[in-house]
C-alpha atoms as one frame of an Amber mdcrd trajectory, in Angstrom:
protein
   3.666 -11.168 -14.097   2.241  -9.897 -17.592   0.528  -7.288 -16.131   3.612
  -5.383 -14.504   4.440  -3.117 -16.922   0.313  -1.567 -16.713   0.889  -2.015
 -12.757   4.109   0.408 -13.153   2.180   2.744 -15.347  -1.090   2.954 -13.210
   0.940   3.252  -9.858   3.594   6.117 -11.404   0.531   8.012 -12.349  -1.302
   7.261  -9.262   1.667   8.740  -6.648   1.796  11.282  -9.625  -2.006  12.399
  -9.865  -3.097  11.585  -6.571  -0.281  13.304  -4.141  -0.915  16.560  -5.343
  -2.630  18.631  -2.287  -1.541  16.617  -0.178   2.122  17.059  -0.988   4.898
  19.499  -2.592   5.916  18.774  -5.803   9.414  18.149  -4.031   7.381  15.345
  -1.824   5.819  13.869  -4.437   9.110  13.265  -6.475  10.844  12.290  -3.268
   7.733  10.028  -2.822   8.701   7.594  -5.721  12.025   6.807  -4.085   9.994
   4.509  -1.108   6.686   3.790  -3.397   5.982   1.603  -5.604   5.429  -2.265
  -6.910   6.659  -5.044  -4.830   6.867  -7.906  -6.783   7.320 -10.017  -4.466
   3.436  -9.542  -3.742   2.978 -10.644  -7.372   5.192 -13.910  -6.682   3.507
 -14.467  -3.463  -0.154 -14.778  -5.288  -1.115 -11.846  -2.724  -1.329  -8.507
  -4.858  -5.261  -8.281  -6.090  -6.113  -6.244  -8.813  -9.342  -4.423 -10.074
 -10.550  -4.301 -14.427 -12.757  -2.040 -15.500 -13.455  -2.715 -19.191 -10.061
  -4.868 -19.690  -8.115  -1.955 -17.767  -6.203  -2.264 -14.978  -7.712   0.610
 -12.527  -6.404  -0.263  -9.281  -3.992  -2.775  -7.074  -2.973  -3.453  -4.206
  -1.875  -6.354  -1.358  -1.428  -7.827   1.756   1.759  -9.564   3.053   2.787
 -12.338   5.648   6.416 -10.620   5.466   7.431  -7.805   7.770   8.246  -5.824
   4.909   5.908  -2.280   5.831   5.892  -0.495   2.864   8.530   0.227  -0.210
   8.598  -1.207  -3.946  10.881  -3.271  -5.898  13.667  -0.418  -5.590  13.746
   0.847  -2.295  15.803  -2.235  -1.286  16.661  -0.883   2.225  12.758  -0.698
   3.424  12.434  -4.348   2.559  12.635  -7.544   5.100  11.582 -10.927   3.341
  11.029 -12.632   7.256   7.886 -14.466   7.534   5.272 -13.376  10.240   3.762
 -15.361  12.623   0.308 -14.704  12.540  -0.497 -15.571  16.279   1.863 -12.517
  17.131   2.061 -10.082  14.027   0.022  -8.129  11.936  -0.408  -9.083   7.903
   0.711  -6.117   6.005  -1.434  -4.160   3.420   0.926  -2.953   1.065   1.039
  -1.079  -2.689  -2.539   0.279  -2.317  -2.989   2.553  -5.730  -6.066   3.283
  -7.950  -6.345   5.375 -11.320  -6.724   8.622 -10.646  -9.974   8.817 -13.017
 -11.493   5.649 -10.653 -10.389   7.285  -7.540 -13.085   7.730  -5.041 -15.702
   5.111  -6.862 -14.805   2.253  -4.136 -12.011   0.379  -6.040  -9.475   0.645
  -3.343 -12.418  -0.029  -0.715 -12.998  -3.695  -2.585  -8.973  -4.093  -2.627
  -8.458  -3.180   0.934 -11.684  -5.411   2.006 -10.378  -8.688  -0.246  -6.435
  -8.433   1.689  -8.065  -8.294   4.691 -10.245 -11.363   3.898  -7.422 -12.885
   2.470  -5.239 -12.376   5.675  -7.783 -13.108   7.943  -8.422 -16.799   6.086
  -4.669 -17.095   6.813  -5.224 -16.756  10.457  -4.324 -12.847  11.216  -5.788
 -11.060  13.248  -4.778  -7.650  12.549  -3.286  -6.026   9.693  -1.284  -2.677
   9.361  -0.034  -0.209   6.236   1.940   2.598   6.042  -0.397   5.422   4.576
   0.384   7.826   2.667  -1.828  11.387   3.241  -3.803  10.776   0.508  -4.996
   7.362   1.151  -5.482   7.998   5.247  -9.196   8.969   4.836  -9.669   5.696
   2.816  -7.945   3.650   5.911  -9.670   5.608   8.707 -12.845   5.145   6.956
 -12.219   1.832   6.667 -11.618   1.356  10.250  -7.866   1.585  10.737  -6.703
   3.289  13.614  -2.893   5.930  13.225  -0.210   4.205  15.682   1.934   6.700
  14.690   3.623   9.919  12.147   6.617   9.032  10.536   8.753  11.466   7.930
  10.960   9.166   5.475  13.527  11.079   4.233  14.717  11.307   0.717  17.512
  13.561  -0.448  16.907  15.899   2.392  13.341  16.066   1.219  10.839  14.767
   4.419   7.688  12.773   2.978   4.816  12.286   5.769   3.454   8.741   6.514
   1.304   7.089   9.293   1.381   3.903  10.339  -1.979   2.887  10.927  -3.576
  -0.754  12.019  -6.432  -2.492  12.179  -8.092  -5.679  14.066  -9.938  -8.352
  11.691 -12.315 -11.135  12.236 -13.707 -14.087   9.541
């Protein structure tokens, strides 16, 4: 819980940096409205982070609740309900890195340890909502699109796949 306040910093500068050519300026703002920290990821001991040099430069985490995707604030994405794990997917959720780390493996490590970690808690498949930026991460990482959703914010339509993945111990 200390390390919130450097997990809000990294991940407002992350959707920030790492958005751009990928989205409008218009998407990006609209973008922070359904991104962001979930703490209950924190609470749940299931949000990993990565240190470089005593620095927080990436997070992200995996979820037995149906919640998809959303932070603290977007209160109307969010749905506390247990999975079952013999039926549902685990979620991978609030995937960000520092944009000066970005594309040196950090969210590769992340993504592999919440798959572990849901795996060891007897899923077998886990799914995320991506943004555009991360997809090549995901689909290079094995996960498959199940489908294109917009979410719209103040008129303002932000792209987002659904993508999914089967894992085995």
């Amino acid at each position: 819980m200390a390390d919130l306040p450097a997990l809000g910093s990294l991940i407002a500068l992350s959707i920030e940096t790492l958005q751009a050519g990928f989205l409008t300026p218009e998407q990006i703002a609209a973008s922070r409205a359904i991104m962001g920290l979930d703490t209950q990821l924190v609470v749940d001991g299931t949000y990993l982070v990565a240190e470089r040099d005593g620095e927080i430069v990436g997070c992200g985490g995996w979820s037995r609740r149906a919640t998809l995707y959303g932070g603290d604030h977007s209160t109307s994405l969010r749905d506390p309900q247990l999975l079952d794990p013999a039926r549902d997917a685990a979620k991978i959720r609030a995937m960000y890195t520092h944009p000066r780390c970005a594309r040196q493996g950090i969210g590769r490590v992340i993504l592999s340890g919440c798959e572990q970690a849901a795996c060891a808690a007897g899923f077998s498949a886990v799914e995320l909502m991506a943004t555009l930026s991360g997809q090549p991460l995901y689909v290079a990482s094995g996960y498959q699109p199940v489908e294109t959703v917009e979410a719209i914010v103040n008129e303002v339509a932000v792209p987002l796949v659904r993508m999914r993945k089967h894992v085995t111990a």
